[in-house]
Coordinates of N, CA and C and ligand atoms in Angstrom, one line a residue:
M1 N 15.1 -16.4 8.0 CA 15.5 -16.0 9.4 C 16.0 -14.6 9.4
L2 N 15.6 -13.9 10.5 CA 16.1 -12.5 10.7 C 17.4 -12.5 11.4
S3 N 18.4 -11.7 10.9 CA 19.7 -11.6 11.6 C 20.0 -10.2 11.8
P4 N 20.8 -9.9 12.9 CA 21.2 -8.5 13.1 C 22.2 -8.0 12.1
S5 N 22.0 -6.8 11.6 CA 23.0 -6.2 10.7 C 22.9 -4.7 10.8
Q6 N 24.0 -4.0 11.2 CA 24.0 -2.6 11.4 C 22.9 -2.1 12.2
G7 N 22.6 -2.8 13.3 CA 21.6 -2.3 14.3 C 20.2 -2.6 14.0
K8 N 20.0 -3.3 12.9 CA 18.6 -3.7 12.5 C 18.5 -5.2 12.2
L9 N 17.3 -5.7 12.3 CA 17.1 -7.1 11.9 C 16.9 -7.1 10.4
V10 N 17.6 -8.1 9.7 CA 17.5 -8.1 8.3 C 17.1 -9.6 7.9
R11 N 16.3 -9.7 6.9 CA 15.9 -11.0 6.4 C 17.1 -11.6 5.6
N12 N 17.7 -12.7 6.0 CA 18.8 -13.3 5.3 C 18.6 -13.5 3.8
G13 N 19.6 -13.0 3.0 CA 19.6 -13.3 1.6 C 18.8 -12.3 0.8
E14 N 18.0 -11.4 1.5 CA 17.1 -10.5 0.7 C 17.8 -9.1 0.5
E15 N 19.0 -8.9 1.1 CA 19.6 -7.6 1.1 C 19.9 -7.1 -0.4
R16 N 20.2 -8.0 -1.3 CA 20.6 -7.6 -2.6 C 19.5 -7.5 -3.6
K17 N 18.3 -7.9 -3.2 CA 17.2 -7.9 -4.1 C 16.5 -6.5 -4.1
S18 N 15.9 -6.1 -5.2 CA 15.3 -4.8 -5.2 C 13.8 -4.9 -5.0
V19 N 13.3 -3.8 -4.3 CA 11.9 -3.8 -3.9 C 11.2 -2.6 -4.5
I20 N 10.2 -2.9 -5.2 CA 9.4 -1.8 -5.8 C 8.0 -1.9 -5.2
C21 N 7.5 -0.7 -4.7 CA 6.2 -0.7 -4.1 C 5.2 0.1 -5.0
I22 N 4.1 -0.5 -5.4 CA 3.1 0.2 -6.2 C 2.1 0.8 -5.3
E23 N 2.1 2.2 -5.3 CA 1.2 2.9 -4.4 C 0.1 3.6 -5.2
G24 N -1.0 3.9 -4.5 CA -2.1 4.6 -5.2 C -3.4 4.5 -4.4
N25 N -4.3 5.3 -4.7 CA -5.6 5.3 -4.0 C -6.4 4.0 -4.2
I26 N -7.4 3.8 -3.5 CA -8.2 2.6 -3.6 C -8.8 2.5 -5.1
A27 N -8.6 1.3 -5.7 CA -9.1 1.1 -7.1 C -8.4 2.0 -8.1
S28 N -7.2 2.4 -7.8 CA -6.5 3.2 -8.8 C -5.9 2.3 -10.0
G29 N -5.8 1.0 -9.7 CA -5.3 0.1 -10.8 C -4.0 -0.6 -10.3
K30 N -3.7 -0.7 -9.0 CA -2.5 -1.3 -8.6 C -2.4 -2.8 -8.9
T31 N -3.5 -3.5 -8.6 CA -3.6 -4.9 -8.8 C -3.4 -5.2 -10.3
T32 N -4.1 -4.4 -11.1 CA -4.0 -4.6 -12.6 C -2.6 -4.4 -13.1
C33 N -1.9 -3.4 -12.5 CA -0.5 -3.2 -12.8 C 0.4 -4.4 -12.4
L34 N 0.2 -4.9 -11.2 CA 0.9 -6.0 -10.7 C 0.7 -7.2 -11.6
E35 N -0.5 -7.4 -12.0 CA -0.9 -8.6 -12.9 C 0.0 -8.5 -14.2
Y36 N 0.1 -7.3 -14.7 CA 0.8 -7.1 -15.9 C 2.3 -7.4 -15.7
F37 N 2.9 -6.9 -14.7 CA 4.3 -7.2 -14.4 C 4.6 -8.6 -14.0
S38 N 3.6 -9.3 -13.5 CA 3.8 -10.7 -13.0 C 4.2 -11.6 -14.2
K39 N 4.0 -11.1 -15.4 CA 4.3 -12.0 -16.6 C 5.8 -11.8 -16.9
T40 N 6.5 -10.9 -16.2 CA 8.0 -10.8 -16.4 C 8.7 -11.8 -15.6
S41 N 9.7 -12.5 -16.2 CA 10.3 -13.6 -15.5 C 11.0 -13.3 -14.2
N42 N 11.8 -12.2 -14.2 CA 12.6 -11.9 -13.0 C 11.9 -11.0 -12.0
I43 N 10.6 -10.9 -12.1 CA 9.9 -10.1 -11.1 C 8.9 -11.0 -10.3
E44 N 9.0 -10.9 -9.0 CA 8.0 -11.7 -8.2 C 7.0 -10.6 -7.6
V45 N 5.7 -10.9 -7.8 CA 4.7 -9.9 -7.4 C 4.1 -10.4 -6.1
L46 N 3.9 -9.4 -5.2 CA 3.3 -9.7 -3.9 C 2.1 -8.8 -3.8
T47 N 0.9 -9.3 -4.0 CA -0.3 -8.5 -3.9 C -0.6 -8.2 -2.4
E48 N -1.5 -7.1 -2.2 CA -1.9 -6.8 -0.8 C -2.7 -8.0 -0.2
P49 N -2.4 -8.2 1.1 CA -3.2 -9.4 1.7 C -4.6 -9.0 2.0
V50 N -5.4 -8.5 1.1 CA -6.8 -8.1 1.3 C -7.6 -9.3 1.8
S51 N -7.4 -10.5 1.2 CA -8.2 -11.6 1.6 C -8.0 -11.9 3.1
K52 N -6.8 -11.7 3.7 CA -6.7 -11.9 5.1 C -7.4 -10.8 5.9
W53 N -7.4 -9.6 5.4 CA -8.2 -8.5 6.1 C -9.7 -8.7 6.0
R54 N -10.1 -9.5 5.1 CA -11.6 -9.9 5.0 C -11.9 -11.1 5.8
N55 N -10.9 -11.9 6.2 CA -11.1 -13.1 6.9 C -10.0 -13.5 7.8
V56 N -10.1 -13.1 9.0 CA -9.1 -13.6 10.0 C -9.8 -14.5 11.0
Q57 N -9.6 -15.7 10.9 CA -10.2 -16.7 11.8 C -11.7 -16.6 11.8
G58 N -12.3 -16.3 10.6 CA -13.7 -16.2 10.4 C -14.3 -14.8 10.7
H59 N -13.5 -13.9 11.0 CA -13.9 -12.5 11.2 C -13.5 -11.6 10.0
N60 N -14.3 -10.5 9.8 CA -14.0 -9.6 8.7 C -13.7 -8.2 9.2
P61 N -12.4 -8.0 9.6 CA -12.1 -6.7 10.2 C -12.2 -5.5 9.1
L62 N -12.1 -5.8 7.8 CA -12.2 -4.7 6.8 C -13.7 -4.3 6.8
A63 N -14.6 -5.2 6.8 CA -16.0 -4.9 6.8 C -16.4 -4.1 8.1
L64 N -15.9 -4.7 9.3 CA -16.2 -4.0 10.6 C -15.7 -2.6 10.6
M65 N -14.5 -2.4 10.0 CA -13.9 -1.0 10.1 C -14.8 -0.1 9.3
Y66 N -15.3 -0.5 8.1 CA -16.1 0.4 7.3 C -17.5 0.6 8.0
Q67 N -18.0 -0.4 8.7 CA -19.2 -0.2 9.4 C -19.1 0.7 10.6
D68 N -18.0 0.6 11.4 CA -17.8 1.4 12.6 C -16.3 1.7 12.8
P69 N -15.8 2.7 12.1 CA -14.4 2.9 12.2 C -13.8 3.3 13.6
E70 N -14.6 4.0 14.4 CA -14.2 4.3 15.7 C -13.9 3.1 16.6
R71 N -14.8 2.1 16.4 CA -14.6 0.8 17.2 C -13.6 -0.1 16.6
W72 N -13.5 -0.2 15.3 CA -12.7 -1.3 14.7 C -11.5 -0.8 13.9
G73 N -11.3 0.5 13.8 CA -10.1 1.0 13.1 C -8.8 0.4 13.6
L74 N -8.6 0.4 14.9 CA -7.4 -0.1 15.5 C -7.2 -1.6 15.2
T75 N -8.3 -2.3 15.3 CA -8.3 -3.8 15.0 C -7.8 -4.0 13.6
L76 N -8.4 -3.4 12.6 CA -8.0 -3.6 11.3 C -6.6 -3.1 11.1
Q77 N -6.2 -1.9 11.5 CA -4.9 -1.4 11.2 C -3.8 -2.2 11.9
T78 N -4.1 -2.7 13.1 CA -3.1 -3.6 13.7 C -2.8 -4.8 12.8
Y79 N -3.9 -5.4 12.3 CA -3.7 -6.6 11.4 C -3.1 -6.2 10.1
V80 N -3.4 -5.1 9.5 CA -2.8 -4.6 8.3 C -1.3 -4.5 8.5
Q81 N -0.9 -3.8 9.6 CA 0.5 -3.6 9.9 C 1.2 -4.9 10.0
L82 N 0.6 -5.9 10.7 CA 1.3 -7.2 10.9 C 1.4 -7.9 9.5
T83 N 0.3 -7.9 8.7 CA 0.4 -8.6 7.5 C 1.3 -7.9 6.4
M84 N 1.3 -6.6 6.5 CA 2.2 -5.9 5.5 C 3.7 -6.2 5.9
L85 N 4.0 -6.2 7.2 CA 5.3 -6.5 7.7 C 5.7 -7.9 7.2
D86 N 4.8 -8.9 7.3 CA 5.0 -10.2 6.9 C 5.3 -10.3 5.4
R87 N 4.6 -9.4 4.6 CA 4.9 -9.3 3.1 C 6.3 -8.8 2.9
H88 N 6.7 -7.7 3.6 CA 8.0 -7.2 3.4 C 9.1 -8.2 3.7
L89 N 8.8 -9.0 4.7 CA 9.9 -10.0 5.2 C 9.9 -11.3 4.5
S90 N 8.9 -11.6 3.7 CA 8.8 -12.9 3.0 C 9.9 -13.0 2.0
T91 N 10.4 -14.3 1.9 CA 11.5 -14.5 0.9 C 10.9 -14.7 -0.5
V92 N 11.6 -14.2 -1.5 CA 11.2 -14.4 -2.9 C 12.4 -14.9 -3.6
A93 N 12.1 -15.6 -4.7 CA 13.1 -16.3 -5.5 C 13.7 -15.3 -6.5
A94 N 12.9 -14.4 -7.1 CA 13.3 -13.5 -8.2 C 14.2 -12.3 -7.6
P95 N 15.0 -11.7 -8.5 CA 15.8 -10.6 -8.0 C 15.0 -9.3 -7.8
V96 N 13.8 -9.2 -8.4 CA 13.0 -8.0 -8.2 C 11.7 -8.4 -7.5
R97 N 11.4 -7.7 -6.4 CA 10.1 -7.9 -5.7 C 9.2 -6.7 -5.9
M98 N 8.0 -7.0 -6.4 CA 7.1 -5.9 -6.7 C 5.9 -6.0 -5.7
M99 N 5.7 -5.1 -4.8 CA 4.7 -5.2 -3.8 C 3.6 -4.2 -4.0
E100 N 2.4 -4.6 -3.7 CA 1.2 -3.7 -3.7 C 1.2 -3.0 -2.3
R101 N 1.4 -1.7 -2.4 CA 1.5 -0.8 -1.2 C 2.6 -1.3 -0.3
S102 N 2.6 -0.8 1.0 CA 3.7 -1.0 1.9 C 3.2 -0.7 3.3
I103 N 4.1 -1.1 4.3 CA 3.8 -0.8 5.7 C 3.7 0.7 5.9
Y104 N 4.5 1.4 5.0 CA 4.6 2.9 5.1 C 3.2 3.5 4.8
S105 N 2.6 3.1 3.7 CA 1.3 3.8 3.3 C 0.2 3.3 4.2
A106 N 0.3 2.1 4.8 CA -0.7 1.7 5.7 C -0.8 2.7 6.9
K107 N 0.4 3.1 7.3 CA 0.5 4.1 8.5 C 0.3 5.5 8.0
Y108 N 1.0 5.9 7.0 CA 1.0 7.4 6.6 C -0.3 7.8 5.9
I109 N -1.0 6.8 5.3 CA -2.2 7.2 4.6 C -3.5 6.7 5.4
F110 N -3.6 5.4 5.7 CA -4.8 4.9 6.3 C -5.0 5.2 7.8
V111 N -3.9 4.9 8.5 CA -4.0 5.3 10.0 C -4.2 6.8 10.1
E112 N -3.4 7.5 9.4 CA -3.4 9.0 9.4 C -4.8 9.5 9.1
N113 N -5.4 8.9 8.1 CA -6.8 9.3 7.7 C -7.8 9.1 8.8
L114 N -7.7 7.9 9.4 CA -8.7 7.6 10.5 C -8.5 8.6 11.6
Y115 N -7.3 8.9 11.9 CA -7.0 9.8 13.1 C -7.4 11.2 12.7
K116 N -7.0 11.7 11.6 CA -7.2 13.1 11.2 C -8.7 13.4 11.0
S117 N -9.5 12.3 10.6 CA -10.9 12.6 10.4 C -11.7 12.4 11.7
G118 N -11.0 12.2 12.8 CA -11.7 12.1 14.1 C -12.3 10.7 14.3
K119 N -11.9 9.7 13.5 CA -12.6 8.4 13.6 C -11.7 7.4 14.4
M120 N -10.5 7.9 14.8 CA -9.6 7.0 15.6 C -9.3 7.7 16.9
P121 N -9.6 7.1 18.1 CA -9.3 7.7 19.3 C -7.8 8.0 19.4
E122 N -7.4 9.0 20.2 CA -6.0 9.3 20.3 C -5.2 8.2 20.9
V123 N -5.7 7.4 21.8 CA -5.0 6.4 22.5 C -4.7 5.2 21.4
D124 N -5.7 5.0 20.6 CA -5.5 3.9 19.5 C -4.4 4.4 18.6
F125 N -4.4 5.7 18.2 CA -3.4 6.2 17.3 C -2.0 6.1 17.9
A126 N -1.9 6.4 19.2 CA -0.6 6.4 20.0 C -0.1 5.0 20.0
V127 N -0.9 4.0 20.2 CA -0.5 2.6 20.3 C 0.0 2.2 18.9
L128 N -0.7 2.4 17.9 CA -0.3 2.1 16.5 C 1.0 2.8 16.1
S129 N 1.1 4.0 16.5 CA 2.3 4.8 16.1 C 3.5 4.2 16.8
E130 N 3.4 3.9 18.1 CA 4.6 3.3 18.8 C 5.0 2.0 18.2
W131 N 4.0 1.2 17.8 CA 4.3 -0.1 17.2 C 5.0 0.1 15.9
F132 N 4.5 1.1 15.1 CA 5.1 1.4 13.8 C 6.5 1.9 14.0
E133 N 6.7 2.8 14.9 CA 8.1 3.4 15.1 C 9.0 2.3 15.5
W134 N 8.6 1.4 16.4 CA 9.4 0.3 16.8 C 9.8 -0.6 15.6
I135 N 8.9 -0.9 14.8 CA 9.2 -1.8 13.7 C 10.2 -1.2 12.7
V136 N 10.0 0.1 12.3 CA 10.9 0.7 11.3 C 12.3 1.0 12.0
K137 N 12.3 1.1 13.3 CA 13.6 1.4 13.9 C 14.4 0.1 14.0
N138 N 13.7 -1.0 14.2 CA 14.4 -2.3 14.5 C 14.5 -3.3 13.4
I139 N 13.7 -3.1 12.4 CA 13.7 -4.1 11.3 C 14.0 -3.4 10.0
A140 N 14.9 -3.9 9.2 CA 15.2 -3.3 7.9 C 14.0 -3.5 6.9
I141 N 13.4 -2.4 6.5 CA 12.3 -2.6 5.5 C 12.7 -1.7 4.3
P142 N 13.6 -2.2 3.5 CA 14.1 -1.4 2.3 C 13.1 -1.3 1.2
V143 N 13.1 -0.1 0.6 CA 12.3 0.1 -0.7 C 13.2 0.8 -1.6
D144 N 13.3 0.3 -2.9 CA 14.2 1.0 -3.9 C 13.4 2.0 -4.7
L145 N 12.2 1.7 -5.0 CA 11.4 2.7 -5.8 C 9.9 2.6 -5.5
I146 N 9.3 3.7 -5.4 CA 7.8 3.8 -5.2 C 7.3 4.2 -6.6
V147 N 6.4 3.4 -7.1 CA 5.6 3.8 -8.3 C 4.3 4.2 -7.9
Y148 N 4.0 5.5 -8.1 CA 2.7 6.1 -7.6 C 1.8 6.2 -8.8
L149 N 0.7 5.4 -8.7 CA -0.3 5.5 -9.8 C -1.2 6.7 -9.4
Q150 N -1.0 7.8 -10.1 CA -1.7 9.0 -9.7 C -3.0 9.1 -10.5
T151 N -4.1 9.2 -9.8 CA -5.4 9.2 -10.4 C -6.2 10.4 -9.8
T152 N -7.3 10.7 -10.4 CA -8.3 11.6 -9.7 C -9.1 10.7 -8.8
P153 N -9.7 11.3 -7.7 CA -10.6 10.5 -6.9 C -11.8 10.1 -7.7
Q154 N -12.2 10.9 -8.7 CA -13.4 10.5 -9.5 C -13.1 9.2 -10.3
T155 N -11.9 9.1 -10.9 CA -11.6 7.8 -11.6 C -11.7 6.6 -10.6
C156 N -11.2 6.8 -9.4 CA -11.2 5.7 -8.4 C -12.6 5.4 -8.0
Y157 N -13.4 6.4 -7.9 CA -14.8 6.2 -7.5 C -15.5 5.3 -8.6
E158 N -15.3 5.7 -9.8 CA -15.9 4.9 -10.9 C -15.4 3.4 -10.9
R159 N -14.1 3.3 -10.8 CA -13.5 1.9 -10.8 C -14.0 1.1 -9.6
L160 N -14.1 1.8 -8.4 CA -14.5 1.1 -7.2 C -15.9 0.6 -7.4
K161 N -16.8 1.4 -8.0 CA -18.2 1.0 -8.2 C -18.2 -0.2 -9.2
Q162 N -17.4 -0.2 -10.2 CA -17.3 -1.2 -11.2 C -16.8 -2.5 -10.5
R163 N -15.8 -2.4 -9.6 CA -15.2 -3.6 -9.0 C -16.2 -4.2 -8.0
C164 N -17.0 -3.4 -7.3 CA -18.1 -3.9 -6.5 C -17.6 -4.8 -5.4
R165 N -16.6 -4.4 -4.6 CA -16.2 -5.2 -3.4 C -17.3 -4.9 -2.3
E166 N -17.9 -5.9 -1.8 CA -19.0 -5.8 -0.9 C -18.7 -4.8 0.3
E167 N -17.6 -4.9 1.0 CA -17.3 -4.1 2.1 C -17.2 -2.6 1.7
E168 N -16.8 -2.3 0.4 CA -16.5 -1.0 0.0 C -17.7 -0.2 -0.5
R169 N -18.9 -0.8 -0.5 CA -20.1 -0.2 -1.0 C -20.4 1.2 -0.3
V170 N -20.0 1.2 1.0 CA -20.3 2.4 1.8 C -19.3 3.6 1.6
I171 N -18.3 3.3 0.8 CA -17.2 4.4 0.6 C -17.8 5.6 -0.2
P172 N -17.8 6.8 0.4 CA -18.2 7.9 -0.4 C -17.0 8.6 -1.1
M173 N -17.4 9.5 -2.0 CA -16.4 10.2 -2.8 C -15.4 10.9 -1.8
E174 N -15.9 11.5 -0.7 CA -15.1 12.3 0.2 C -13.9 11.4 0.8
Y175 N -14.2 10.1 1.0 CA -13.2 9.2 1.5 C -12.0 9.1 0.5
L176 N -12.4 8.9 -0.7 CA -11.3 8.8 -1.8 C -10.6 10.1 -1.9
E177 N -11.3 11.2 -1.7 CA -10.6 12.5 -1.8 C -9.6 12.7 -0.7
A178 N -10.0 12.2 0.5 CA -9.1 12.3 1.7 C -7.9 11.5 1.5
I179 N -8.1 10.3 1.0 CA -6.9 9.4 0.7 C -6.0 10.0 -0.4
H180 N -6.7 10.5 -1.4 CA -5.9 11.1 -2.5 C -5.0 12.3 -1.9
N181 N -5.6 13.1 -1.1 CA -4.8 14.3 -0.6 C -3.7 13.8 0.3
L182 N -3.9 12.8 1.1 CA -2.8 12.3 1.9 C -1.6 11.7 1.0
Y183 N -2.0 11.0 0.0 CA -1.0 10.5 -1.0 C -0.2 11.6 -1.6
E184 N -1.0 12.7 -2.1 CA -0.3 13.8 -2.7 C 0.6 14.5 -1.8
D185 N 0.2 14.7 -0.5 CA 1.1 15.3 0.5 C 2.4 14.5 0.7
W186 N 2.2 13.2 0.7 CA 3.3 12.3 1.1 C 4.3 12.2 -0.1
L187 N 3.7 11.8 -1.3 CA 4.6 11.5 -2.4 C 4.8 12.6 -3.5
I188 N 4.0 13.5 -3.6 CA 4.2 14.6 -4.6 C 4.8 15.9 -3.9
K189 N 4.0 16.4 -2.9 CA 4.6 17.6 -2.2 C 5.7 17.2 -1.3
Q190 N 5.6 16.0 -0.8 CA 6.6 15.5 0.2 C 6.7 16.4 1.4
T191 N 5.6 16.7 1.9 CA 5.5 17.6 3.1 C 5.0 17.0 4.4
S192 N 4.6 15.7 4.3 CA 3.9 15.1 5.5 C 4.9 14.1 6.2
F193 N 5.3 13.1 5.5 CA 6.1 12.0 6.1 C 7.3 11.7 5.2
K194 N 8.3 11.1 5.9 CA 9.6 10.7 5.2 C 9.2 9.8 4.0
V195 N 9.7 10.0 2.8 CA 9.5 9.2 1.7 C 10.6 8.2 1.6
P196 N 10.4 6.9 1.7 CA 11.5 5.9 1.9 C 12.3 5.6 0.6
A197 N 11.9 6.1 -0.5 CA 12.6 5.8 -1.8 C 12.2 6.8 -2.8
P198 N 13.0 6.9 -3.9 CA 12.6 7.8 -5.0 C 11.2 7.4 -5.5
V199 N 10.5 8.4 -6.1 CA 9.1 8.2 -6.5 C 9.0 8.3 -8.1
L200 N 8.4 7.3 -8.7 CA 8.1 7.4 -10.1 C 6.6 7.6 -10.2
V201 N 6.2 8.8 -10.8 CA 4.7 9.0 -10.9 C 4.2 8.6 -12.3
I202 N 3.2 7.8 -12.3 CA 2.5 7.4 -13.5 C 1.1 7.9 -13.5
S203 N 0.7 8.6 -14.5 CA -0.7 9.1 -14.6 C -1.6 7.9 -14.9
A204 N -2.6 7.6 -14.0 CA -3.3 6.4 -14.2 C -4.8 6.5 -14.4
D205 N -5.2 7.7 -15.0 CA -6.6 7.9 -15.3 C -6.9 7.3 -16.7
D206 N -5.9 6.9 -17.4 CA -6.1 6.5 -18.8 C -6.7 5.1 -18.9
D207 N -7.2 4.7 -20.1 CA -7.8 3.4 -20.3 C -6.7 2.3 -20.2
L208 N -7.1 1.1 -20.1 CA -6.1 0.0 -19.9 C -5.0 -0.1 -21.0
Q209 N -5.4 0.1 -22.2 CA -4.5 0.1 -23.3 C -3.3 1.1 -23.1
K210 N -3.7 2.3 -22.8 CA -2.7 3.4 -22.6 C -1.9 3.1 -21.3
M211 N -2.5 2.5 -20.3 CA -1.8 2.2 -19.1 C -0.7 1.2 -19.4
L212 N -1.0 0.1 -20.2 CA 0.0 -0.9 -20.5 C 1.1 -0.3 -21.3
H213 N 0.8 0.7 -22.2 CA 1.8 1.4 -22.9 C 2.8 2.1 -22.0
Q214 N 2.2 2.8 -21.0 CA 3.0 3.6 -20.0 C 3.9 2.6 -19.2
Y215 N 3.3 1.4 -18.8 CA 4.1 0.5 -18.1 C 5.3 0.0 -18.9
E216 N 5.1 -0.2 -20.2 CA 6.2 -0.6 -21.1 C 7.3 0.5 -21.1
E217 N 6.8 1.8 -21.3 CA 7.7 2.9 -21.3 C 8.6 3.0 -20.1
N218 N 8.0 2.6 -19.0 CA 8.8 2.7 -17.7 C 9.4 1.4 -17.2
R219 N 9.3 0.4 -18.0 CA 9.8 -0.9 -17.6 C 11.2 -0.9 -17.1
E220 N 12.1 -0.3 -18.0 CA 13.5 -0.3 -17.7 C 13.8 0.4 -16.3
R221 N 13.2 1.6 -16.2 CA 13.4 2.4 -15.0 C 13.0 1.5 -13.7
I222 N 11.9 0.8 -13.9 CA 11.4 0.0 -12.7 C 12.3 -1.1 -12.4
L223 N 12.7 -1.8 -13.5 CA 13.5 -3.1 -13.3 C 14.9 -2.8 -12.8
T224 N 15.4 -1.6 -13.1 CA 16.8 -1.3 -12.7 C 16.9 -0.5 -11.4
A225 N 15.8 -0.2 -10.7 CA 15.8 0.6 -9.5 C 16.7 -0.2 -8.4
R226 N 17.7 0.5 -7.9 CA 18.5 -0.1 -6.8 C 18.8 1.0 -5.8
R227 N 18.7 0.6 -4.5 CA 19.2 1.5 -3.5 C 20.7 1.6 -3.5
A228 N 21.2 2.7 -2.9 CA 22.6 2.9 -2.9 C 23.3 1.9 -2.0
Ligands
LIG1 N1 -6.8 1.7 -16.7 C1 -8.0 1.2 -16.3 N2 -9.1 1.6 -17.0 C2 -10.3 1.1 -16.6 N3 -10.6 0.2 -15.6 C3 -9.5 -0.2 -14.9 C4 -8.2 0.3 -15.2 N4 -7.3 -0.3 -14.4 C5 -8.0 -1.1 -13.6 N5 -9.3 -1.0 -13.9 C6 -10.5 -1.7 -13.2 O1 -10.7 -0.9 -12.0 C7 -11.0 -1.8 -10.9 C8 -9.9 -1.5 -9.8 O2 -8.7 -1.9 -10.3 P1 -7.6 -2.7 -9.4 O3 -6.5 -3.0 -10.3 O4 -8.3 -3.7 -8.6 O5 -7.2 -1.4 -8.4 P2 -6.5 -1.4 -7.0 O6 -5.7 -2.7 -6.9 O7 -5.6 -0.2 -7.1 O8 -7.5 -1.3 -6.0 C9 -11.0 -3.2 -11.4 O9 -12.3 -3.5 -11.8 C10 -10.1 -3.1 -12.7 O10 -10.5 -4.1 -13.7
LIG2 C1 -3.5 -0.6 3.2 C2 -4.9 -0.4 3.8 C3 -6.0 -0.6 3.1 N1 -7.3 -0.5 3.6 C4 -8.4 -0.8 2.8 C5 -8.7 0.2 1.6 C6 -9.4 -0.7 0.7 O1 -10.8 -0.9 1.0 C7 -8.7 -2.1 0.8 C8 -7.5 -2.2 -0.1 O2 -8.0 -2.3 -1.4 P1 -7.2 -1.6 -2.6 O3 -8.1 -1.8 -3.7 O4 -5.9 -2.4 -2.7 O5 -6.9 -0.2 -2.3 O6 -8.2 -2.1 2.2 C9 -7.4 0.0 4.9 O7 -8.5 0.3 5.3 N2 -6.3 0.3 5.6 C10 -5.0 0.1 5.1 O8 -4.0 0.4 5.8

């Protein structure tokens, strides 16, 4: 249940748990990272609700958006915003919640990209922006640490082709470059939008073995992240 606390709605009992968001470009290795940490007993992992974005009551807004972003961008991003909010507000048993992306990156990276690239009409962007502003003003969405899996767009392009998700066959290299640049502006240069938590940057172009080694090296920092 949501209750008012200091002017915002807060999910009961979740205030003292820590929230880690794994951020990064498409196919950067976020799910693989979450899978690795899911074996840790006091971490509960929440993957991105991609299956919902591919099937809402028999419709596939993710595929529609890639086919015709001008027409379906608002539809997909409205649903992404709802489902990400639902993920943030879900109750977990473990003291640490590790999430794939966040409502913040859905807005600051993907909505922003559609708008900046001229593929989202101004009115759609305005409606989504007002929704987003209302949500973050009225509902507590705490994040303790952002783990940014930093890759080159080229690495993501290769992994994307290897993963072979049907809807994403049409994604060109330029799309991954645009998403990469938005992530870099947000989390590295910190010049675009407010960053809701400290950022831990992990170089993620390495092979799986080296990635697991880096996750082990950073395990303590990740598990002990706490907001003030
Ligand atoms: N370090 C890595 N080296 C090589 N391939 C990887 C690595 N990490 C993930 N992959 C592969 O790349 C693809 C995308 O990884 P995934 O974890 O699904 O990325 P994301 O969740 O960020 O989209 C998958 O096929 C996965 O097996
Ligand atoms: C958050 C978000 C995602 N998408 C798209 C981008 C990808 O095609 C999938 C997510 O897959 P990933 O491997 O986890 O990156 O969804 C989008 O279009 N809009 C969004 O806000």
